[in-house]
PDB file of C-alpha atoms in Angstrom:
ATOM      1  CA  UNK A  44    -111.640 -61.349-109.008  1.00  0.00           C
ATOM      2  CA  UNK A  45    -109.765 -60.696-112.505  1.00  0.00           C
ATOM      3  CA  UNK A  46    -111.447 -57.622-114.864  1.00  0.00           C
ATOM      4  CA  UNK A  47    -111.289 -58.996-118.411  1.00  0.00           C
ATOM      5  CA  UNK A  48    -112.098 -57.051-121.108  1.00  0.00           C
ATOM      6  CA  UNK A  49    -111.949 -58.071-124.597  1.00  0.00           C
ATOM      7  CA  UNK A  50    -112.228 -55.787-126.625  1.00  0.00           C
ATOM      8  CA  UNK A  51    -110.146 -55.660-130.015  1.00  0.00           C
ATOM      9  CA  UNK A  52    -111.537 -58.552-132.965  1.00  0.00           C
ATOM     10  CA  UNK A  53    -108.789 -58.692-135.251  1.00  0.00           C
ATOM     11  CA  UNK A  54    -108.417 -61.593-138.340  1.00  0.00           C
ATOM     12  CA  UNK A  55    -106.507 -64.228-137.397  1.00  0.00           C
ATOM     13  CA  UNK A  56    -107.471 -64.239-133.600  1.00  0.00           C
ATOM     14  CA  UNK A  57    -110.758 -65.377-135.731  1.00  0.00           C
ATOM     15  CA  UNK A  58    -109.497 -67.784-137.127  1.00  0.00           C
ATOM     16  CA  UNK A  59    -107.779 -69.088-133.615  1.00  0.00           C
ATOM     17  CA  UNK A  60    -111.013 -69.628-132.741  1.00  0.00           C
ATOM     18  CA  UNK A  61    -111.870 -71.776-135.030  1.00  0.00           C
ATOM     19  CA  UNK A  62    -108.913 -73.855-134.672  1.00  0.00           C
ATOM     20  CA  UNK A  63    -109.513 -73.972-131.122  1.00  0.00           C
ATOM     21  CA  UNK A  64    -113.537 -75.487-131.013  1.00  0.00           C
ATOM     22  CA  UNK A  65    -111.726 -77.509-133.716  1.00  0.00           C
ATOM     23  CA  UNK A  66    -109.259 -78.884-131.163  1.00  0.00           C
ATOM     24  CA  UNK A  67    -111.261 -79.480-127.523  1.00  0.00           C
ATOM     25  CA  UNK A  68    -114.168 -81.097-129.437  1.00  0.00           C
ATOM     26  CA  UNK A  69    -112.578 -84.758-128.918  1.00  0.00           C
ATOM     27  CA  UNK A  70    -113.575 -84.328-125.262  1.00  0.00           C
ATOM     28  CA  UNK A  71    -117.102 -82.469-125.269  1.00  0.00           C
ATOM     29  CA  UNK A  72    -120.160 -83.467-125.600  1.00  0.00           C
ATOM     30  CA  UNK A  73    -121.630 -84.514-128.506  1.00  0.00           C
ATOM     31  CA  UNK A  74    -123.799 -81.434-128.431  1.00  0.00           C
ATOM     32  CA  UNK A  75    -120.508 -79.036-127.848  1.00  0.00           C
ATOM     33  CA  UNK A  76    -118.760 -80.638-130.207  1.00  0.00           C
ATOM     34  CA  UNK A  77    -121.977 -80.381-133.182  1.00  0.00           C
ATOM     35  CA  UNK A  78    -122.623 -76.006-131.756  1.00  0.00           C
ATOM     36  CA  UNK A  79    -118.704 -75.717-132.105  1.00  0.00           C
ATOM     37  CA  UNK A  80    -118.109 -77.695-135.962  1.00  0.00           C
ATOM     38  CA  UNK A  81    -121.215 -75.465-137.313  1.00  0.00           C
ATOM     39  CA  UNK A  82    -119.389 -72.003-135.714  1.00  0.00           C
ATOM     40  CA  UNK A  83    -116.439 -72.829-138.295  1.00  0.00           C
ATOM     41  CA  UNK A  84    -117.062 -70.859-141.239  1.00  0.00           C
ATOM     42  CA  UNK A  85    -113.467 -71.062-142.401  1.00  0.00           C
ATOM     43  CA  UNK A  86    -113.567 -67.681-143.258  1.00  0.00           C
ATOM     44  CA  UNK A  87    -112.418 -65.601-140.386  1.00  0.00           C
ATOM     45  CA  UNK A  88    -116.040 -63.923-141.232  1.00  0.00           C
ATOM     46  CA  UNK A  89    -117.939 -65.330-138.316  1.00  0.00           C
ATOM     47  CA  UNK A  90    -121.065 -67.956-137.934  1.00  0.00           C
ATOM     48  CA  UNK A  91    -122.718 -65.911-140.850  1.00  0.00           C
ATOM     49  CA  UNK A  92    -119.992 -64.482-142.532  1.00  0.00           C
ATOM     50  CA  UNK A  93    -120.890 -61.084-142.777  1.00  0.00           C
ATOM     51  CA  UNK A  94    -119.772 -58.242-141.864  1.00  0.00           C
ATOM     52  CA  UNK A  95    -116.576 -56.726-141.877  1.00  0.00           C
ATOM     53  CA  UNK A  96    -113.673 -59.553-140.775  1.00  0.00           C
ATOM     54  CA  UNK A  97    -113.438 -59.615-137.092  1.00  0.00           C
ATOM     55  CA  UNK A  98    -116.739 -58.372-137.111  1.00  0.00           C
ATOM     56  CA  UNK A  99    -118.386 -60.143-134.135  1.00  0.00           C
ATOM     57  CA  UNK A 100    -121.805 -60.914-136.463  1.00  0.00           C
ATOM     58  CA  UNK A 101    -123.081 -63.554-133.807  1.00  0.00           C
ATOM     59  CA  UNK A 102    -123.118 -62.178-129.294  1.00  0.00           C
ATOM     60  CA  UNK A 103    -124.829 -63.518-126.273  1.00  0.00           C
ATOM     61  CA  UNK A 104    -125.520 -61.292-123.565  1.00  0.00           C
ATOM     62  CA  UNK A 105    -125.852 -62.542-120.240  1.00  0.00           C
ATOM     63  CA  UNK A 106    -126.554 -58.888-118.554  1.00  0.00           C
ATOM     64  CA  UNK A 107    -129.745 -56.335-118.437  1.00  0.00           C
ATOM     65  CA  UNK A 108    -126.895 -53.513-118.833  1.00  0.00           C
ATOM     66  CA  UNK A 109    -125.166 -55.103-121.368  1.00  0.00           C
ATOM     67  CA  UNK A 110    -127.951 -55.755-123.966  1.00  0.00           C
ATOM     68  CA  UNK A 111    -128.650 -52.425-122.979  1.00  0.00           C
ATOM     69  CA  UNK A 112    -125.293 -51.204-124.197  1.00  0.00           C
ATOM     70  CA  UNK A 113    -125.711 -53.033-127.238  1.00  0.00           C
ATOM     71  CA  UNK A 114    -128.780 -52.320-129.071  1.00  0.00           C
ATOM     72  CA  UNK A 115    -127.996 -48.650-127.823  1.00  0.00           C
ATOM     73  CA  UNK A 116    -125.216 -48.305-130.001  1.00  0.00           C
ATOM     74  CA  UNK A 117    -126.652 -50.557-133.219  1.00  0.00           C
ATOM     75  CA  UNK A 118    -125.082 -54.251-132.465  1.00  0.00           C
ATOM     76  CA  UNK A 119    -128.837 -54.833-131.557  1.00  0.00           C
ATOM     77  CA  UNK A 120    -128.637 -56.893-135.466  1.00  0.00           C
ATOM     78  CA  UNK A 121    -126.068 -58.636-133.954  1.00  0.00           C
ATOM     79  CA  UNK A 122    -127.369 -60.503-131.068  1.00  0.00           C
ATOM     80  CA  UNK A 123    -128.345 -63.615-131.420  1.00  0.00           C
ATOM     81  CA  UNK A 124    -129.314 -64.007-127.419  1.00  0.00           C
ATOM     82  CA  UNK A 125    -129.811 -62.379-124.441  1.00  0.00           C
ATOM     83  CA  UNK A 126    -130.104 -63.837-120.724  1.00  0.00           C
ATOM     84  CA  UNK A 127    -133.504 -64.248-118.706  1.00  0.00           C
ATOM     85  CA  UNK A 128    -133.242 -61.071-117.592  1.00  0.00           C
ATOM     86  CA  UNK A 129    -132.541 -58.811-119.838  1.00  0.00           C
ATOM     87  CA  UNK A 130    -136.205 -56.676-120.419  1.00  0.00           C
ATOM     88  CA  UNK A 131    -134.849 -54.056-122.017  1.00  0.00           C
ATOM     89  CA  UNK A 132    -135.893 -53.385-125.411  1.00  0.00           C
ATOM     90  CA  UNK A 133    -138.395 -55.247-126.146  1.00  0.00           C
ATOM     91  CA  UNK A 134    -137.411 -57.046-129.109  1.00  0.00           C
ATOM     92  CA  UNK A 135    -134.626 -58.149-127.560  1.00  0.00           C
ATOM     93  CA  UNK A 136    -133.882 -61.823-128.476  1.00  0.00           C
ATOM     94  CA  UNK A 137    -134.619 -62.427-124.460  1.00  0.00           C
ATOM     95  CA  UNK A 138    -133.560 -67.024-123.942  1.00  0.00           C
ATOM     96  CA  UNK A 139    -133.170 -68.896-120.877  1.00  0.00           C
ATOM     97  CA  UNK A 140    -129.681 -68.374-120.789  1.00  0.00           C
ATOM     98  CA  UNK A 141    -128.739 -67.230-117.318  1.00  0.00           C
ATOM     99  CA  UNK A 142    -125.985 -65.321-115.577  1.00  0.00           C
ATOM    100  CA  UNK A 143    -126.077 -65.749-112.576  1.00  0.00           C
ATOM    101  CA  UNK A 144    -125.857 -69.362-113.345  1.00  0.00           C
ATOM    102  CA  UNK A 145    -124.653 -69.392-117.232  1.00  0.00           C
ATOM    103  CA  UNK A 146    -124.757 -72.886-118.366  1.00  0.00           C
ATOM    104  CA  UNK A 147    -121.481 -73.433-120.644  1.00  0.00           C
ATOM    105  CA  UNK A 148    -122.998 -76.033-123.466  1.00  0.00           C
ATOM    106  CA  UNK A 149    -126.492 -73.550-123.638  1.00  0.00           C
ATOM    107  CA  UNK A 150    -124.441 -70.222-125.197  1.00  0.00           C
ATOM    108  CA  UNK A 151    -122.298 -72.272-127.242  1.00  0.00           C
ATOM    109  CA  UNK A 152    -125.796 -73.276-128.001  1.00  0.00           C
ATOM    110  CA  UNK A 153    -126.492 -70.455-130.379  1.00  0.00           C
ATOM    111  CA  UNK A 154    -122.054 -69.893-131.902  1.00  0.00           C
ATOM    112  CA  UNK A 155    -121.403 -67.003-129.970  1.00  0.00           C
ATOM    113  CA  UNK A 156    -118.412 -65.144-131.379  1.00  0.00           C
ATOM    114  CA  UNK A 157    -118.860 -62.501-129.134  1.00  0.00           C
ATOM    115  CA  UNK A 158    -120.074 -62.724-125.163  1.00  0.00           C
ATOM    116  CA  UNK A 159    -121.429 -59.839-123.028  1.00  0.00           C
ATOM    117  CA  UNK A 160    -121.801 -60.450-119.219  1.00  0.00           C
ATOM    118  CA  UNK A 161    -121.214 -58.999-115.737  1.00  0.00           C
ATOM    119  CA  UNK A 162    -119.926 -61.414-113.183  1.00  0.00           C
ATOM    120  CA  UNK A 163    -117.389 -64.319-113.560  1.00  0.00           C
ATOM    121  CA  UNK A 164    -119.536 -67.102-112.067  1.00  0.00           C
ATOM    122  CA  UNK A 165    -119.100 -70.859-112.197  1.00  0.00           C
ATOM    123  CA  UNK A 166    -115.691 -69.677-114.250  1.00  0.00           C
ATOM    124  CA  UNK A 167    -117.126 -69.746-117.874  1.00  0.00           C
ATOM    125  CA  UNK A 168    -115.066 -66.946-118.827  1.00  0.00           C
ATOM    126  CA  UNK A 169    -112.180 -69.358-118.517  1.00  0.00           C
ATOM    127  CA  UNK A 170    -114.395 -72.069-120.667  1.00  0.00           C
ATOM    128  CA  UNK A 171    -115.028 -69.577-123.659  1.00  0.00           C
ATOM    129  CA  UNK A 172    -111.797 -68.922-123.701  1.00  0.00           C
ATOM    130  CA  UNK A 173    -111.056 -72.117-123.562  1.00  0.00           C
ATOM    131  CA  UNK A 174    -112.558 -72.774-126.635  1.00  0.00           C
ATOM    132  CA  UNK A 175    -112.558 -69.738-128.922  1.00  0.00           C
ATOM    133  CA  UNK A 176    -114.713 -66.985-127.698  1.00  0.00           C
ATOM    134  CA  UNK A 177    -115.162 -64.084-127.231  1.00  0.00           C
ATOM    135  CA  UNK A 178    -115.413 -62.124-123.369  1.00  0.00           C
ATOM    136  CA  UNK A 179    -116.067 -58.780-122.871  1.00  0.00           C
ATOM    137  CA  UNK A 180    -116.541 -58.541-119.180  1.00  0.00           C
ATOM    138  CA  UNK A 181    -118.391 -55.506-118.184  1.00  0.00           C
ATOM    139  CA  UNK A 182    -118.929 -55.539-113.799  1.00  0.00           C
ATOM    140  CA  UNK A 183    -120.784 -53.027-112.252  1.00  0.00           C
ATOM    141  CA  UNK A 184    -120.047 -49.609-113.442  1.00  0.00           C
ATOM    142  CA  UNK A 185    -119.195 -46.954-109.660  1.00  0.00           C
ATOM    143  CA  UNK A 186    -118.746 -43.793-111.823  1.00  0.00           C
ATOM    144  CA  UNK A 187    -120.886 -42.271-114.498  1.00  0.00           C
ATOM    145  CA  UNK A 188    -117.139 -42.157-116.527  1.00  0.00           C
ATOM    146  CA  UNK A 189    -117.125 -46.112-116.032  1.00  0.00           C
ATOM    147  CA  UNK A 190    -120.894 -46.420-117.231  1.00  0.00           C
ATOM    148  CA  UNK A 191    -119.184 -43.826-120.612  1.00  0.00           C
ATOM    149  CA  UNK A 192    -116.134 -46.453-120.808  1.00  0.00           C
ATOM    150  CA  UNK A 193    -118.059 -48.699-120.607  1.00  0.00           C
ATOM    151  CA  UNK A 194    -120.648 -48.071-123.851  1.00  0.00           C
ATOM    152  CA  UNK A 195    -116.757 -47.390-125.323  1.00  0.00           C
ATOM    153  CA  UNK A 196    -115.604 -50.745-124.918  1.00  0.00           C
ATOM    154  CA  UNK A 197    -119.116 -52.579-126.472  1.00  0.00           C
ATOM    155  CA  UNK A 198    -118.770 -49.752-129.456  1.00  0.00           C
ATOM    156  CA  UNK A 199    -115.159 -51.367-129.913  1.00  0.00           C
ATOM    157  CA  UNK A 200    -115.850 -54.490-129.676  1.00  0.00           C
ATOM    158  CA  UNK A 201    -118.975 -54.853-132.058  1.00  0.00           C
ATOM    159  CA  UNK A 202    -117.693 -52.085-134.582  1.00  0.00           C
ATOM    160  CA  UNK A 203    -119.502 -49.062-133.593  1.00  0.00           C
ATOM    161  CA  UNK A 204    -117.050 -47.134-132.210  1.00  0.00           C
ATOM    162  CA  UNK A 205    -118.505 -43.733-133.672  1.00  0.00           C
ATOM    163  CA  UNK A 206    -122.135 -44.679-133.121  1.00  0.00           C
ATOM    164  CA  UNK A 207    -121.520 -45.282-128.623  1.00  0.00           C
ATOM    165  CA  UNK A 208    -119.182 -42.258-129.284  1.00  0.00           C
ATOM    166  CA  UNK A 209    -121.997 -39.616-130.232  1.00  0.00           C
ATOM    167  CA  UNK A 210    -124.204 -41.747-127.744  1.00  0.00           C
ATOM    168  CA  UNK A 211    -121.338 -40.951-124.644  1.00  0.00           C
ATOM    169  CA  UNK A 212    -121.703 -37.624-126.028  1.00  0.00           C
ATOM    170  CA  UNK A 213    -125.120 -37.160-125.958  1.00  0.00           C
ATOM    171  CA  UNK A 214    -125.686 -38.911-122.959  1.00  0.00           C
ATOM    172  CA  UNK A 215    -122.201 -36.233-121.006  1.00  0.00           C
ATOM    173  CA  UNK A 216    -125.130 -33.296-122.229  1.00  0.00           C
ATOM    174  CA  UNK A 217    -127.971 -34.093-121.566  1.00  0.00           C
ATOM    175  CA  UNK A 218    -127.058 -34.828-117.630  1.00  0.00           C
ATOM    176  CA  UNK A 219    -125.328 -31.600-117.161  1.00  0.00           C
ATOM    177  CA  UNK A 220    -128.294 -29.892-118.490  1.00  0.00           C
ATOM    178  CA  UNK A 221    -130.270 -31.827-116.595  1.00  0.00           C
ATOM    179  CA  UNK A 222    -128.576 -31.255-113.237  1.00  0.00           C
ATOM    180  CA  UNK A 223    -127.760 -27.562-113.792  1.00  0.00           C
ATOM    181  CA  UNK A 224    -132.240 -27.599-114.022  1.00  0.00           C
ATOM    182  CA  UNK A 225    -132.297 -28.205-110.603  1.00  0.00           C
ATOM    183  CA  UNK A 226    -132.285 -25.209-108.154  1.00  0.00           C
ATOM    184  CA  UNK A 227    -129.416 -24.559-105.945  1.00  0.00           C
ATOM    185  CA  UNK A 228    -129.652 -26.007-102.157  1.00  0.00           C
ATOM    186  CA  UNK A 229    -127.949 -24.657 -98.814  1.00  0.00           C
ATOM    187  CA  UNK A 230    -128.659 -27.652 -97.618  1.00  0.00           C
ATOM    188  CA  UNK A 231    -129.139 -30.817 -99.281  1.00  0.00           C
ATOM    189  CA  UNK A 232    -132.769 -32.429 -99.270  1.00  0.00           C
ATOM    190  CA  UNK A 233    -131.786 -36.168 -97.245  1.00  0.00           C
ATOM    191  CA  UNK A 234    -133.284 -38.484 -98.693  1.00  0.00           C
ATOM    192  CA  UNK A 235    -134.332 -42.452 -98.414  1.00  0.00           C
ATOM    193  CA  UNK A 236    -133.400 -44.838-101.167  1.00  0.00           C
ATOM    194  CA  UNK A 237    -135.676 -48.338-100.291  1.00  0.00           C
ATOM    195  CA  UNK A 238    -134.528 -51.517-102.156  1.00  0.00           C
ATOM    196  CA  UNK A 239    -136.794 -53.532-100.561  1.00  0.00           C
ATOM    197  CA  UNK A 240    -139.243 -54.231 -97.663  1.00  0.00           C
ATOM    198  CA  UNK A 241    -136.520 -55.269 -95.427  1.00  0.00           C
ATOM    199  CA  UNK A 242    -135.039 -51.997 -95.335  1.00  0.00           C
ATOM    200  CA  UNK A 243    -132.052 -52.355 -97.109  1.00  0.00           C
ATOM    201  CA  UNK A 244    -130.678 -48.356 -98.629  1.00  0.00           C
ATOM    202  CA  UNK A 245    -128.009 -47.228-100.404  1.00  0.00           C
ATOM    203  CA  UNK A 246    -125.001 -44.943 -98.861  1.00  0.00           C
ATOM    204  CA  UNK A 247    -123.820 -41.277-101.053  1.00  0.00           C
ATOM    205  CA  UNK A 248    -120.738 -43.514-102.127  1.00  0.00           C
ATOM    206  CA  UNK A 249    -122.393 -45.834-104.389  1.00  0.00           C
ATOM    207  CA  UNK A 250    -123.281 -45.867-108.220  1.00  0.00           C
ATOM    208  CA  UNK A 251    -127.011 -44.366-107.262  1.00  0.00           C
ATOM    209  CA  UNK A 252    -125.830 -41.831-104.205  1.00  0.00           C
ATOM    210  CA  UNK A 253    -123.414 -40.106-106.225  1.00  0.00           C
ATOM    211  CA  UNK A 254    -126.122 -39.350-108.878  1.00  0.00           C
ATOM    212  CA  UNK A 255    -128.320 -38.434-105.915  1.00  0.00           C
ATOM    213  CA  UNK A 256    -125.347 -36.266-104.242  1.00  0.00           C
ATOM    214  CA  UNK A 257    -125.435 -34.552-107.760  1.00  0.00           C
ATOM    215  CA  UNK A 258    -128.651 -33.514-107.767  1.00  0.00           C
ATOM    216  CA  UNK A 259    -129.042 -31.722-104.510  1.00  0.00           C
ATOM    217  CA  UNK A 260    -129.376 -35.097-102.134  1.00  0.00           C
ATOM    218  CA  UNK A 261    -127.576 -36.780 -99.029  1.00  0.00           C
ATOM    219  CA  UNK A 262    -128.690 -40.140 -97.690  1.00  0.00           C
ATOM    220  CA  UNK A 263    -129.541 -40.732 -94.148  1.00  0.00           C
ATOM    221  CA  UNK A 264    -127.961 -44.171 -94.391  1.00  0.00           C
ATOM    222  CA  UNK A 265    -123.690 -43.532 -94.178  1.00  0.00           C
ATOM    223  CA  UNK A 266    -120.547 -46.145 -93.401  1.00  0.00           C
ATOM    224  CA  UNK A 267    -118.683 -48.688 -95.736  1.00  0.00           C
ATOM    225  CA  UNK A 268    -121.168 -50.894 -96.639  1.00  0.00           C
ATOM    226  CA  UNK A 269    -122.331 -48.545 -99.519  1.00  0.00           C
ATOM    227  CA  UNK A 270    -125.578 -50.979 -99.299  1.00  0.00           C
ATOM    228  CA  UNK A 271    -126.789 -51.517 -95.192  1.00  0.00           C
ATOM    229  CA  UNK A 272    -129.732 -52.838 -93.505  1.00  0.00           C
ATOM    230  CA  UNK A 273    -131.392 -49.770 -91.686  1.00  0.00           C
ATOM    231  CA  UNK A 274    -133.941 -50.419 -88.914  1.00  0.00           C
ATOM    232  CA  UNK A 275    -137.253 -49.403 -88.755  1.00  0.00           C
ATOM    233  CA  UNK A 276    -135.729 -47.174 -86.109  1.00  0.00           C
ATOM    234  CA  UNK A 277    -133.276 -45.728 -87.483  1.00  0.00           C
ATOM    235  CA  UNK A 278    -135.779 -44.107 -90.893  1.00  0.00           C
ATOM    236  CA  UNK A 279    -137.924 -42.858 -88.494  1.00  0.00           C
ATOM    237  CA  UNK A 280    -134.882 -40.811 -85.822  1.00  0.00           C
ATOM    238  CA  UNK A 281    -134.114 -39.893 -89.980  1.00  0.00           C
ATOM    239  CA  UNK A 282    -136.317 -38.497 -90.584  1.00  0.00           C
ATOM    240  CA  UNK A 283    -135.534 -38.221 -94.524  1.00  0.00           C
ATOM    241  CA  UNK A 284    -137.513 -35.147 -96.567  1.00  0.00           C
ATOM    242  CA  UNK A 285    -137.596 -37.746 -99.491  1.00  0.00           C
ATOM    243  CA  UNK A 286    -138.402 -41.544 -99.995  1.00  0.00           C
ATOM    244  CA  UNK A 287    -137.784 -43.527-103.156  1.00  0.00           C
ATOM    245  CA  UNK A 288    -139.028 -46.812-103.334  1.00  0.00           C
ATOM    246  CA  UNK A 289    -137.026 -49.388-105.578  1.00  0.00           C
ATOM    247  CA  UNK A 290    -138.528 -52.106-104.882  1.00  0.00           C
ATOM    248  CA  UNK A 291    -142.733 -51.447-105.939  1.00  0.00           C
ATOM    249  CA  UNK A 292    -142.301 -54.088-108.569  1.00  0.00           C
ATOM    250  CA  UNK A 293    -140.488 -56.918-106.574  1.00  0.00           C
ATOM    251  CA  UNK A 294    -142.383 -56.399-103.296  1.00  0.00           C
ATOM    252  CA  UNK A 295    -145.032 -54.950-103.867  1.00  0.00           C
ATOM    253  CA  UNK A 296    -144.736 -51.361-101.784  1.00  0.00           C
ATOM    254  CA  UNK A 297    -146.445 -48.568-102.141  1.00  0.00           C
ATOM    255  CA  UNK A 298    -146.275 -44.609-101.177  1.00  0.00           C
ATOM    256  CA  UNK A 299    -149.784 -46.183 -99.537  1.00  0.00           C
ATOM    257  CA  UNK A 300    -148.401 -48.544 -97.724  1.00  0.00           C
ATOM    258  CA  UNK A 301    -144.958 -46.930 -96.204  1.00  0.00           C
ATOM    259  CA  UNK A 302    -147.776 -44.234 -95.031  1.00  0.00           C
ATOM    260  CA  UNK A 303    -149.399 -47.186 -92.891  1.00  0.00           C
ATOM    261  CA  UNK A 304    -145.783 -47.965 -90.956  1.00  0.00           C
ATOM    262  CA  UNK A 305    -146.360 -48.030 -87.383  1.00  0.00           C
ATOM    263  CA  UNK A 306    -144.440 -44.666 -86.393  1.00  0.00           C
ATOM    264  CA  UNK A 307    -144.141 -43.830 -90.031  1.00  0.00           C
ATOM    265  CA  UNK A 308    -147.062 -41.843 -90.550  1.00  0.00           C
ATOM    266  CA  UNK A 309    -146.067 -38.104 -89.101  1.00  0.00           C
ATOM    267  CA  UNK A 310    -141.919 -38.434 -90.951  1.00  0.00           C
ATOM    268  CA  UNK A 311    -141.240 -35.255 -93.119  1.00  0.00           C
ATOM    269  CA  UNK A 312    -141.452 -37.056 -96.828  1.00  0.00           C
ATOM    270  CA  UNK A 313    -145.033 -38.973 -95.721  1.00  0.00           C
ATOM    271  CA  UNK A 314    -147.029 -35.895 -94.615  1.00  0.00           C
ATOM    272  CA  UNK A 315    -145.153 -33.704 -97.832  1.00  0.00           C
ATOM    273  CA  UNK A 316    -146.212 -36.683-100.160  1.00  0.00           C
ATOM    274  CA  UNK A 317    -142.919 -37.011-101.351  1.00  0.00           C
ATOM    275  CA  UNK A 318    -142.700 -41.102-101.852  1.00  0.00           C
ATOM    276  CA  UNK A 319    -141.684 -41.615-105.292  1.00  0.00           C
ATOM    277  CA  UNK A 320    -141.973 -44.607-107.158  1.00  0.00           C
ATOM    278  CA  UNK A 321    -138.683 -45.909-109.553  1.00  0.00           C
ATOM    279  CA  UNK A 322    -138.846 -48.087-111.581  1.00  0.00           C
ATOM    280  CA  UNK A 323    -136.340 -50.759-110.288  1.00  0.00           C
ATOM    281  CA  UNK A 324    -135.267 -51.447-113.303  1.00  0.00           C
ATOM    282  CA  UNK A 325    -133.463 -48.072-114.724  1.00  0.00           C
ATOM    283  CA  UNK A 326    -132.774 -47.329-110.595  1.00  0.00           C
ATOM    284  CA  UNK A 327    -130.177 -50.096-110.314  1.00  0.00           C
ATOM    285  CA  UNK A 328    -129.105 -50.103-113.723  1.00  0.00           C
ATOM    286  CA  UNK A 329    -125.843 -47.970-115.119  1.00  0.00           C
ATOM    287  CA  UNK A 330    -126.364 -47.939-118.804  1.00  0.00           C
ATOM    288  CA  UNK A 331    -127.475 -46.045-120.863  1.00  0.00           C
ATOM    289  CA  UNK A 332    -131.275 -45.067-119.268  1.00  0.00           C
ATOM    290  CA  UNK A 333    -129.186 -44.118-116.721  1.00  0.00           C
ATOM    291  CA  UNK A 334    -130.817 -40.630-118.181  1.00  0.00           C
ATOM    292  CA  UNK A 335    -134.072 -41.325-117.618  1.00  0.00           C
ATOM    293  CA  UNK A 336    -133.274 -41.595-113.535  1.00  0.00           C
ATOM    294  CA  UNK A 337    -131.113 -38.643-113.799  1.00  0.00           C
ATOM    295  CA  UNK A 338    -134.136 -36.839-115.175  1.00  0.00           C
ATOM    296  CA  UNK A 339    -136.920 -38.908-113.155  1.00  0.00           C
ATOM    297  CA  UNK A 340    -135.134 -37.748-110.084  1.00  0.00           C
ATOM    298  CA  UNK A 341    -133.912 -33.847-110.933  1.00  0.00           C
ATOM    299  CA  UNK A 342    -137.964 -33.452-111.440  1.00  0.00           C
ATOM    300  CA  UNK A 343    -138.962 -34.335-108.390  1.00  0.00           C
ATOM    301  CA  UNK A 344    -136.453 -32.499-106.459  1.00  0.00           C
ATOM    302  CA  UNK A 345    -137.263 -29.611-108.728  1.00  0.00           C
ATOM    303  CA  UNK A 346    -140.576 -29.553-107.092  1.00  0.00           C
ATOM    304  CA  UNK A 347    -140.013 -29.493-103.549  1.00  0.00           C
ATOM    305  CA  UNK A 348    -139.362 -26.623-102.269  1.00  0.00           C
ATOM    306  CA  UNK A 349    -136.098 -24.592-102.124  1.00  0.00           C
ATOM    307  CA  UNK A 350    -134.555 -21.319-101.358  1.00  0.00           C
ATOM    308  CA  UNK A 351    -131.760 -20.697-104.150  1.00  0.00           C
ATOM    309  CA  UNK A 352    -128.256 -19.326-102.301  1.00  0.00           C
ATOM    310  CA  UNK A 353    -127.382 -16.138-103.719  1.00  0.00           C
TER     311      UNK A 353
END
């Protein structure tokens, strides 16, 4: 899959957008033709004609993480529609748009200057570019540095470079400070991070696994597959010291239900009351709220008795 990251918006590119839309009117449906025609203002200033030349004034986000980044850098007023999974911030203009099965005509109905997305499903990137709509594709970040880079890309794409740089600097500083509060350990704590009630988990090589590692934790899972499915027998044998539940919202899993599973009652995480429920959204996204995840996990880890190294 080609990663499409377009962050430059020039006055001439907006004129090319309008020309491209006019050229394809004859081959689009009447609905799309009407929507595209409404977006041609003739002055290159976007649908509303406001803002600096080349700065997008109508943004559609098909990515929950992208939505959080847009609002965090100060581009919320430019966002006219977000997908059905974008539930933060609460005032984001949530719609029935889908990032998993994107509908070309439904997206164009919002007359976007810019579409932010994670995956190129249904060839949506090519279709949008064909009618001159700018696309910013933000694939799932592999580490914190990629999160910072994407936030800066969002800032550049929306005319909020300074805000994005300040946000990244603040996130870096806060995460570094949080990590320093965690007691040093000679041996990392072992953990099991439950993604669902079918025992899918994460290894240390995943995005969240790397965060756990920074905080003195080591996954009981390993191997080339970053998201393996474990057996109950393997989990019991591994006897993790901490269990993180990222499936309470989706699957109704609670610490009490985990403790009641056959053979799980004697696990160290159960007897030491170290089963912790995580916010599934924060734990699965790689946007600005990763700071909240680091803070929550650091608080949990710091509360587990340790003997500091000399």
